[in-house]
Short mmCIF file of N, CA and C and ligand atoms in Angstrom, two decimals:
data_model
loop_
_atom_site.label_atom_id
_atom_site.label_comp_id
_atom_site.label_asym_id
_atom_site.label_seq_id
_atom_site.Cartn_x
_atom_site.Cartn_y
_atom_site.Cartn_z
N UNK E 577 0.84 -1.21 0.00
CA UNK E 577 0.00 0.00 0.00
C UNK E 577 0.87 1.26 0.00
N UNK E 578 0.47 2.26 -0.80
CA UNK E 578 1.22 3.52 -0.84
C UNK E 578 1.15 4.22 0.51
N UNK E 579 2.29 4.77 0.94
CA UNK E 579 2.31 5.45 2.24
C UNK E 579 2.62 6.94 2.07
N UNK E 580 1.84 7.74 2.77
CA UNK E 580 2.05 9.19 2.70
C UNK E 580 2.29 9.73 4.11
N UNK E 581 3.27 10.63 4.21
CA UNK E 581 3.57 11.27 5.50
C UNK E 581 2.84 12.61 5.55
N UNK E 582 2.10 12.83 6.64
CA UNK E 582 1.40 14.10 6.83
C UNK E 582 2.02 14.78 8.05
N UNK E 583 2.51 16.00 7.86
CA UNK E 583 3.12 16.73 8.98
C UNK E 583 2.36 18.03 9.23
N UNK E 584 1.94 18.20 10.47
CA UNK E 584 1.34 19.45 10.93
C UNK E 584 2.38 20.15 11.81
N UNK E 585 2.72 21.38 11.45
CA UNK E 585 3.73 22.11 12.20
C UNK E 585 3.23 22.74 13.49
N UNK E 586 4.01 23.67 14.02
CA UNK E 586 3.76 24.21 15.36
C UNK E 586 2.40 24.91 15.52
N UNK E 587 1.83 24.66 16.68
CA UNK E 587 0.57 25.28 17.12
C UNK E 587 -0.68 24.77 16.41
N UNK E 588 -0.50 23.86 15.47
CA UNK E 588 -1.68 23.33 14.78
C UNK E 588 -2.45 22.35 15.66
N UNK E 589 -1.81 21.90 16.75
CA UNK E 589 -2.54 21.09 17.74
C UNK E 589 -3.62 21.93 18.43
N UNK E 590 -3.50 23.25 18.30
CA UNK E 590 -4.46 24.15 18.98
C UNK E 590 -5.64 24.54 18.09
N UNK E 591 -5.68 23.98 16.89
CA UNK E 591 -6.79 24.33 15.98
C UNK E 591 -8.13 24.05 16.65
N UNK E 592 -9.07 24.94 16.41
CA UNK E 592 -10.38 24.80 17.05
C UNK E 592 -10.55 25.88 18.11
N UNK E 593 -9.43 26.16 18.83
CA UNK E 593 -9.48 27.21 19.86
C UNK E 593 -8.55 28.37 19.51
N UNK E 594 -7.61 28.11 18.58
CA UNK E 594 -6.61 29.11 18.25
C UNK E 594 -7.13 30.08 17.17
N UNK E 595 -7.18 31.38 17.49
CA UNK E 595 -7.60 32.41 16.52
C UNK E 595 -8.70 31.90 15.56
N UNK E 596 -9.87 31.57 16.11
CA UNK E 596 -10.93 30.99 15.25
C UNK E 596 -11.34 31.89 14.09
N UNK E 597 -11.17 33.20 14.25
CA UNK E 597 -11.55 34.10 13.15
C UNK E 597 -10.65 33.86 11.93
N UNK E 598 -9.44 33.39 12.18
CA UNK E 598 -8.51 33.13 11.08
C UNK E 598 -8.57 31.66 10.65
N UNK E 599 -8.56 30.75 11.64
CA UNK E 599 -8.41 29.33 11.33
C UNK E 599 -9.69 28.50 11.46
N UNK E 600 -10.75 29.12 11.96
CA UNK E 600 -12.01 28.39 12.09
C UNK E 600 -12.09 27.58 13.37
N UNK E 601 -13.14 26.76 13.46
CA UNK E 601 -13.41 26.00 14.68
C UNK E 601 -13.10 24.52 14.54
N UNK E 602 -12.68 24.12 13.36
CA UNK E 602 -12.39 22.70 13.14
C UNK E 602 -11.11 22.32 13.88
N UNK E 603 -11.16 21.18 14.56
CA UNK E 603 -9.98 20.75 15.32
C UNK E 603 -9.05 19.92 14.43
N UNK E 604 -7.84 19.72 14.93
CA UNK E 604 -6.88 18.91 14.18
C UNK E 604 -7.37 17.46 14.09
N UNK E 605 -8.01 17.02 15.17
CA UNK E 605 -8.55 15.65 15.19
C UNK E 605 -9.57 15.47 14.05
N UNK E 606 -10.41 16.48 13.86
CA UNK E 606 -11.42 16.41 12.79
C UNK E 606 -10.75 16.41 11.41
N UNK E 607 -9.72 17.26 11.27
CA UNK E 607 -9.00 17.31 9.98
C UNK E 607 -8.37 15.94 9.70
N UNK E 608 -7.73 15.37 10.73
CA UNK E 608 -7.07 14.07 10.54
C UNK E 608 -8.08 12.98 10.19
N UNK E 609 -9.24 13.05 10.82
CA UNK E 609 -10.21 11.99 10.54
C UNK E 609 -10.73 12.11 9.10
N UNK E 610 -10.89 13.34 8.60
CA UNK E 610 -11.27 13.53 7.18
C UNK E 610 -10.18 12.97 6.26
N UNK E 611 -8.92 13.25 6.62
CA UNK E 611 -7.80 12.77 5.78
C UNK E 611 -7.75 11.25 5.76
N UNK E 612 -7.98 10.64 6.93
CA UNK E 612 -7.94 9.18 7.01
C UNK E 612 -9.05 8.54 6.19
N UNK E 613 -10.23 9.18 6.22
CA UNK E 613 -11.36 8.68 5.42
C UNK E 613 -11.02 8.71 3.93
N UNK E 614 -10.48 9.85 3.53
CA UNK E 614 -10.10 10.04 2.13
C UNK E 614 -9.02 9.04 1.72
N UNK E 615 -8.06 8.84 2.61
CA UNK E 615 -6.96 7.91 2.32
C UNK E 615 -7.51 6.49 2.15
N UNK E 616 -8.44 6.11 3.03
CA UNK E 616 -9.02 4.77 2.97
C UNK E 616 -9.71 4.56 1.62
N UNK E 617 -10.48 5.59 1.24
CA UNK E 617 -11.20 5.55 -0.03
C UNK E 617 -10.24 5.33 -1.21
N UNK E 618 -9.06 5.93 -1.10
CA UNK E 618 -8.10 5.84 -2.21
C UNK E 618 -7.03 4.76 -1.97
N UNK E 619 -7.25 3.96 -0.94
CA UNK E 619 -6.35 2.83 -0.65
C UNK E 619 -4.88 3.23 -0.46
N UNK E 620 -4.69 4.29 0.30
CA UNK E 620 -3.32 4.66 0.70
C UNK E 620 -3.28 4.73 2.22
N UNK E 621 -2.09 4.59 2.78
CA UNK E 621 -2.02 4.71 4.24
C UNK E 621 -1.30 6.02 4.61
N UNK E 622 -1.70 6.56 5.74
CA UNK E 622 -1.14 7.85 6.18
C UNK E 622 -0.41 7.69 7.51
N UNK E 623 0.73 8.35 7.61
CA UNK E 623 1.39 8.49 8.92
C UNK E 623 1.25 9.98 9.25
N UNK E 624 0.49 10.29 10.31
CA UNK E 624 0.20 11.69 10.62
C UNK E 624 0.93 12.11 11.89
N UNK E 625 1.67 13.21 11.79
CA UNK E 625 2.43 13.69 12.95
C UNK E 625 2.23 15.20 13.11
N UNK E 626 2.01 15.63 14.34
CA UNK E 626 2.03 17.08 14.64
C UNK E 626 3.25 17.33 15.51
N UNK E 627 4.02 18.35 15.15
CA UNK E 627 5.19 18.66 15.98
C UNK E 627 5.41 20.16 16.09
N UNK E 628 5.81 20.56 17.29
CA UNK E 628 6.15 21.97 17.51
C UNK E 628 7.65 22.20 17.36
N UNK E 629 8.38 21.14 16.95
CA UNK E 629 9.84 21.20 16.99
C UNK E 629 10.47 21.07 15.59
N UNK E 630 11.18 22.09 15.20
CA UNK E 630 11.77 22.13 13.87
C UNK E 630 12.67 20.93 13.59
N UNK E 631 13.54 20.61 14.57
CA UNK E 631 14.49 19.50 14.39
C UNK E 631 13.77 18.17 14.21
N UNK E 632 12.68 18.01 14.93
CA UNK E 632 11.92 16.76 14.83
C UNK E 632 11.31 16.63 13.43
N UNK E 633 10.84 17.76 12.91
CA UNK E 633 10.25 17.75 11.56
C UNK E 633 11.34 17.42 10.53
N UNK E 634 12.52 18.01 10.71
CA UNK E 634 13.65 17.73 9.81
C UNK E 634 13.99 16.24 9.85
N UNK E 635 14.04 15.66 11.07
CA UNK E 635 14.34 14.22 11.22
C UNK E 635 13.30 13.36 10.52
N UNK E 636 12.03 13.70 10.73
CA UNK E 636 10.95 12.91 10.14
C UNK E 636 11.07 12.88 8.62
N UNK E 637 11.35 14.03 8.04
CA UNK E 637 11.46 14.11 6.58
C UNK E 637 12.69 13.32 6.11
N UNK E 638 13.80 13.49 6.83
CA UNK E 638 15.04 12.78 6.48
C UNK E 638 14.86 11.28 6.53
N UNK E 639 14.22 10.81 7.60
CA UNK E 639 14.04 9.36 7.77
C UNK E 639 12.95 8.83 6.84
N UNK E 640 12.12 9.73 6.34
CA UNK E 640 11.00 9.32 5.49
C UNK E 640 11.40 9.07 4.05
N UNK E 641 12.64 9.41 3.73
CA UNK E 641 13.10 9.37 2.34
C UNK E 641 12.67 8.11 1.56
N UNK E 642 12.99 6.94 2.10
CA UNK E 642 12.66 5.73 1.34
C UNK E 642 11.39 5.04 1.84
N UNK E 643 10.71 5.73 2.75
CA UNK E 643 9.56 5.11 3.39
C UNK E 643 8.22 5.59 2.82
N UNK E 644 8.21 6.85 2.40
CA UNK E 644 6.94 7.46 1.96
C UNK E 644 7.04 7.92 0.50
N UNK E 645 5.91 7.80 -0.17
CA UNK E 645 5.88 8.23 -1.57
C UNK E 645 5.58 9.71 -1.69
N UNK E 646 4.97 10.25 -0.65
CA UNK E 646 4.62 11.66 -0.71
C UNK E 646 4.57 12.30 0.67
N UNK E 647 4.66 13.61 0.67
CA UNK E 647 4.60 14.37 1.92
C UNK E 647 3.57 15.48 1.77
N UNK E 648 2.62 15.49 2.71
CA UNK E 648 1.64 16.59 2.79
C UNK E 648 2.02 17.36 4.04
N UNK E 649 2.36 18.63 3.88
CA UNK E 649 2.88 19.36 5.06
C UNK E 649 2.27 20.74 5.18
N UNK E 650 1.83 21.05 6.40
CA UNK E 650 1.54 22.43 6.75
C UNK E 650 2.65 22.83 7.72
N UNK E 651 3.65 23.53 7.23
CA UNK E 651 4.79 23.86 8.09
C UNK E 651 4.47 24.96 9.12
N UNK E 652 3.25 25.51 9.03
CA UNK E 652 2.78 26.56 9.95
C UNK E 652 3.82 27.69 10.02
N UNK E 653 4.19 28.15 11.21
CA UNK E 653 5.08 29.32 11.30
C UNK E 653 6.45 29.05 10.66
N UNK E 654 6.87 27.76 10.61
CA UNK E 654 8.17 27.45 10.00
C UNK E 654 8.19 27.70 8.49
N UNK E 655 7.00 27.82 7.91
CA UNK E 655 6.90 28.17 6.49
C UNK E 655 7.77 29.38 6.17
N UNK E 656 7.74 30.34 7.09
CA UNK E 656 8.33 31.65 6.83
C UNK E 656 9.77 31.77 7.32
N UNK E 657 10.25 30.74 8.02
CA UNK E 657 11.57 30.88 8.66
C UNK E 657 12.53 29.72 8.43
N UNK E 658 12.01 28.54 8.08
CA UNK E 658 12.87 27.36 8.21
C UNK E 658 13.61 26.94 6.94
N UNK E 659 14.86 27.36 6.88
CA UNK E 659 15.74 26.89 5.81
C UNK E 659 15.99 25.39 6.03
N UNK E 660 16.00 24.97 7.30
CA UNK E 660 16.28 23.56 7.62
C UNK E 660 15.20 22.63 7.07
N UNK E 661 13.93 23.01 7.21
CA UNK E 661 12.85 22.16 6.68
C UNK E 661 12.88 22.18 5.15
N UNK E 662 13.10 23.33 4.61
CA UNK E 662 13.21 23.44 3.14
C UNK E 662 14.33 22.53 2.62
N UNK E 663 15.49 22.58 3.27
CA UNK E 663 16.63 21.77 2.83
C UNK E 663 16.34 20.28 3.00
N UNK E 664 15.62 19.92 4.07
CA UNK E 664 15.28 18.51 4.30
C UNK E 664 14.39 18.00 3.18
N UNK E 665 13.43 18.81 2.76
CA UNK E 665 12.54 18.40 1.66
C UNK E 665 13.35 18.27 0.36
N UNK E 666 14.20 19.26 0.11
CA UNK E 666 15.01 19.23 -1.12
C UNK E 666 15.92 17.99 -1.12
N UNK E 667 16.52 17.68 0.03
CA UNK E 667 17.44 16.54 0.12
C UNK E 667 16.71 15.21 -0.03
N UNK E 668 15.49 15.15 0.48
CA UNK E 668 14.76 13.87 0.48
C UNK E 668 14.17 13.56 -0.89
N UNK E 669 13.98 14.57 -1.66
CA UNK E 669 13.25 14.50 -2.94
C UNK E 669 11.92 13.75 -2.84
N UNK E 670 11.27 13.85 -1.67
CA UNK E 670 9.91 13.32 -1.52
C UNK E 670 8.96 14.30 -2.21
N UNK E 671 8.04 13.74 -2.98
CA UNK E 671 7.03 14.57 -3.64
C UNK E 671 6.21 15.28 -2.56
N UNK E 672 6.23 16.61 -2.58
CA UNK E 672 5.67 17.37 -1.47
C UNK E 672 4.58 18.32 -1.90
N UNK E 673 3.48 18.29 -1.16
CA UNK E 673 2.44 19.31 -1.33
C UNK E 673 2.35 20.10 -0.03
N UNK E 674 2.47 21.41 -0.15
CA UNK E 674 2.40 22.31 1.00
C UNK E 674 0.95 22.79 1.13
N UNK E 675 0.45 22.81 2.35
CA UNK E 675 -0.91 23.34 2.53
C UNK E 675 -0.94 24.37 3.67
N UNK E 676 -1.90 25.29 3.54
CA UNK E 676 -2.19 26.25 4.60
C UNK E 676 -3.70 26.44 4.68
N UNK E 677 -4.18 26.60 5.89
CA UNK E 677 -5.60 26.90 6.06
C UNK E 677 -5.92 28.28 5.52
N UNK E 678 -5.07 29.24 5.88
CA UNK E 678 -5.31 30.62 5.47
C UNK E 678 -4.53 30.93 4.19
N UNK E 679 -4.92 32.00 3.54
CA UNK E 679 -4.17 32.48 2.38
C UNK E 679 -3.06 33.40 2.91
N UNK E 680 -1.84 32.89 2.94
CA UNK E 680 -0.75 33.64 3.59
C UNK E 680 -0.47 34.98 2.89
N UNK E 681 -0.87 35.07 1.61
CA UNK E 681 -0.62 36.32 0.88
C UNK E 681 -1.63 37.41 1.17
N UNK E 682 -2.70 37.04 1.92
CA UNK E 682 -3.67 38.07 2.27
C UNK E 682 -3.50 38.48 3.73
N UNK E 683 -2.38 38.03 4.33
CA UNK E 683 -2.18 38.30 5.76
C UNK E 683 -0.99 39.25 5.99
N UNK E 684 -0.45 39.24 7.20
CA UNK E 684 0.64 40.16 7.52
C UNK E 684 1.82 39.97 6.55
N UNK E 685 2.61 41.02 6.38
CA UNK E 685 3.71 40.97 5.43
C UNK E 685 4.71 39.84 5.75
N UNK E 686 4.94 39.62 7.05
CA UNK E 686 5.95 38.61 7.41
C UNK E 686 5.53 37.20 7.03
N UNK E 687 4.23 37.02 6.75
CA UNK E 687 3.76 35.68 6.34
C UNK E 687 3.75 35.53 4.82
N UNK E 688 4.03 36.62 4.12
CA UNK E 688 3.84 36.59 2.67
C UNK E 688 5.03 36.02 1.92
N UNK E 689 5.81 35.20 2.63
CA UNK E 689 6.89 34.50 1.93
C UNK E 689 6.96 33.08 2.48
N UNK E 690 6.98 32.13 1.57
CA UNK E 690 7.16 30.74 1.99
C UNK E 690 8.51 30.25 1.52
N UNK E 691 9.31 29.76 2.47
CA UNK E 691 10.61 29.17 2.09
C UNK E 691 10.41 27.75 1.56
N UNK E 692 9.20 27.22 1.80
CA UNK E 692 8.91 25.83 1.44
C UNK E 692 8.39 25.71 0.00
N UNK E 693 7.60 26.69 -0.43
CA UNK E 693 6.97 26.59 -1.76
C UNK E 693 7.93 26.25 -2.91
N UNK E 694 9.15 26.82 -2.94
CA UNK E 694 10.03 26.50 -4.07
C UNK E 694 10.46 25.04 -4.14
N UNK E 695 10.38 24.30 -3.01
CA UNK E 695 10.78 22.88 -3.05
C UNK E 695 9.56 21.95 -3.03
N UNK E 696 8.35 22.55 -3.03
CA UNK E 696 7.13 21.74 -3.09
C UNK E 696 6.69 21.63 -4.54
N UNK E 697 5.96 20.55 -4.83
CA UNK E 697 5.39 20.43 -6.18
C UNK E 697 4.35 21.53 -6.36
N UNK E 698 3.58 21.78 -5.30
CA UNK E 698 2.58 22.84 -5.36
C UNK E 698 2.09 23.17 -3.96
N UNK E 699 1.34 24.26 -3.90
CA UNK E 699 0.84 24.73 -2.60
C UNK E 699 -0.65 25.00 -2.70
N UNK E 700 -1.40 24.55 -1.68
CA UNK E 700 -2.84 24.83 -1.63
C UNK E 700 -3.11 25.61 -0.36
N UNK E 701 -3.74 26.74 -0.49
CA UNK E 701 -3.96 27.58 0.69
C UNK E 701 -5.26 28.35 0.58
N UNK E 702 -5.78 28.71 1.75
CA UNK E 702 -6.91 29.64 1.77
C UNK E 702 -8.27 28.98 1.83
N UNK E 703 -8.31 27.66 1.86
CA UNK E 703 -9.61 26.97 1.86
C UNK E 703 -9.97 26.39 3.22
N UNK E 704 -9.33 26.93 4.26
CA UNK E 704 -9.60 26.43 5.61
C UNK E 704 -9.19 24.96 5.70
N UNK E 705 -9.91 24.18 6.52
CA UNK E 705 -9.54 22.77 6.69
C UNK E 705 -9.58 21.99 5.37
N UNK E 706 -10.38 22.47 4.41
CA UNK E 706 -10.48 21.79 3.10
C UNK E 706 -9.15 21.80 2.35
N UNK E 707 -8.27 22.74 2.69
CA UNK E 707 -6.96 22.78 2.02
C UNK E 707 -6.25 21.43 2.14
N UNK E 708 -6.45 20.77 3.29
CA UNK E 708 -5.77 19.48 3.51
C UNK E 708 -6.29 18.41 2.56
N UNK E 709 -7.62 18.30 2.46
CA UNK E 709 -8.21 17.27 1.60
C UNK E 709 -7.82 17.55 0.15
N UNK E 710 -7.86 18.82 -0.23
CA UNK E 710 -7.48 19.19 -1.60
C UNK E 710 -6.00 18.86 -1.85
N UNK E 711 -5.19 19.10 -0.85
CA UNK E 711 -3.75 18.81 -0.95
C UNK E 711 -3.51 17.32 -1.09
N UNK E 712 -4.23 16.53 -0.31
CA UNK E 712 -4.05 15.07 -0.38
C UNK E 712 -4.50 14.56 -1.76
N UNK E 713 -5.61 15.09 -2.25
CA UNK E 713 -6.08 14.67 -3.58
C UNK E 713 -5.06 15.03 -4.67
N UNK E 714 -4.47 16.20 -4.53
CA UNK E 714 -3.46 16.63 -5.51
C UNK E 714 -2.27 15.68 -5.47
N UNK E 715 -1.87 15.30 -4.27
CA UNK E 715 -0.73 14.39 -4.10
C UNK E 715 -1.05 13.02 -4.70
N UNK E 716 -2.25 12.52 -4.41
CA UNK E 716 -2.66 11.20 -4.91
C UNK E 716 -2.69 11.18 -6.44
N UNK E 717 -3.12 12.29 -6.99
CA UNK E 717 -3.19 12.42 -8.43
C UNK E 717 -1.81 12.30 -9.07
N UNK E 718 -0.79 12.76 -8.33
CA UNK E 718 0.57 12.75 -8.87
C UNK E 718 1.28 11.42 -8.67
N UNK E 719 0.74 10.58 -7.78
CA UNK E 719 1.46 9.33 -7.44
C UNK E 719 1.17 8.20 -8.44
C1 DQA K 2090 -0.63 28.60 8.59
C2 DQA K 2090 -0.18 30.03 8.26
C3 DQA K 2090 1.08 30.39 9.03
O1 DQA K 2090 1.46 31.72 8.75
C4 DQA K 2090 0.82 30.29 10.52
O2 DQA K 2090 2.03 30.53 11.24
C5 DQA K 2090 0.21 29.01 10.93
C6 DQA K 2090 -0.81 28.40 10.09
C7 DQA K 2090 -1.98 28.25 7.92
O3 DQA K 2090 -2.28 27.05 7.86
O4 DQA K 2090 -2.73 29.13 7.51
O5 DQA K 2090 0.48 28.49 12.02
O6 DQA K 2090 0.33 27.69 8.09
#
């Protein structure tokens, strides 16, 4: 069975209570359960991890090199700062789809740059929790 790694970056464990005006009321548990349903339908398996730690995310991607066919990642705040995560994706050459709940280009200036987008196959953003399902479908389409 095809295996896909799903990574949720920092503070995404707080979805549902965190800035609901920006991120909505859907929890991470609900997002994961939608992803698992979709994965089951398409006969792929998912390894889902949420981490607040940059190094841990780098390790996961590095170790995932020969294990996963694709990576679905919301790097959250690390989107805008992490050369390390970007380099890990580039080094692993895992097919990567970047997702964001919000449209980062309609927000504060410091969010209007993604260090991850240049090493991702594509980016889906601005559709709230649906960004994840759309991202997974895009990834599946490419596999
Ligand atoms: C986010 C956008 C980031 O700027 C922010 O730091 C997040 C969530 C999004 O999904 O919209 O934590 O990645």
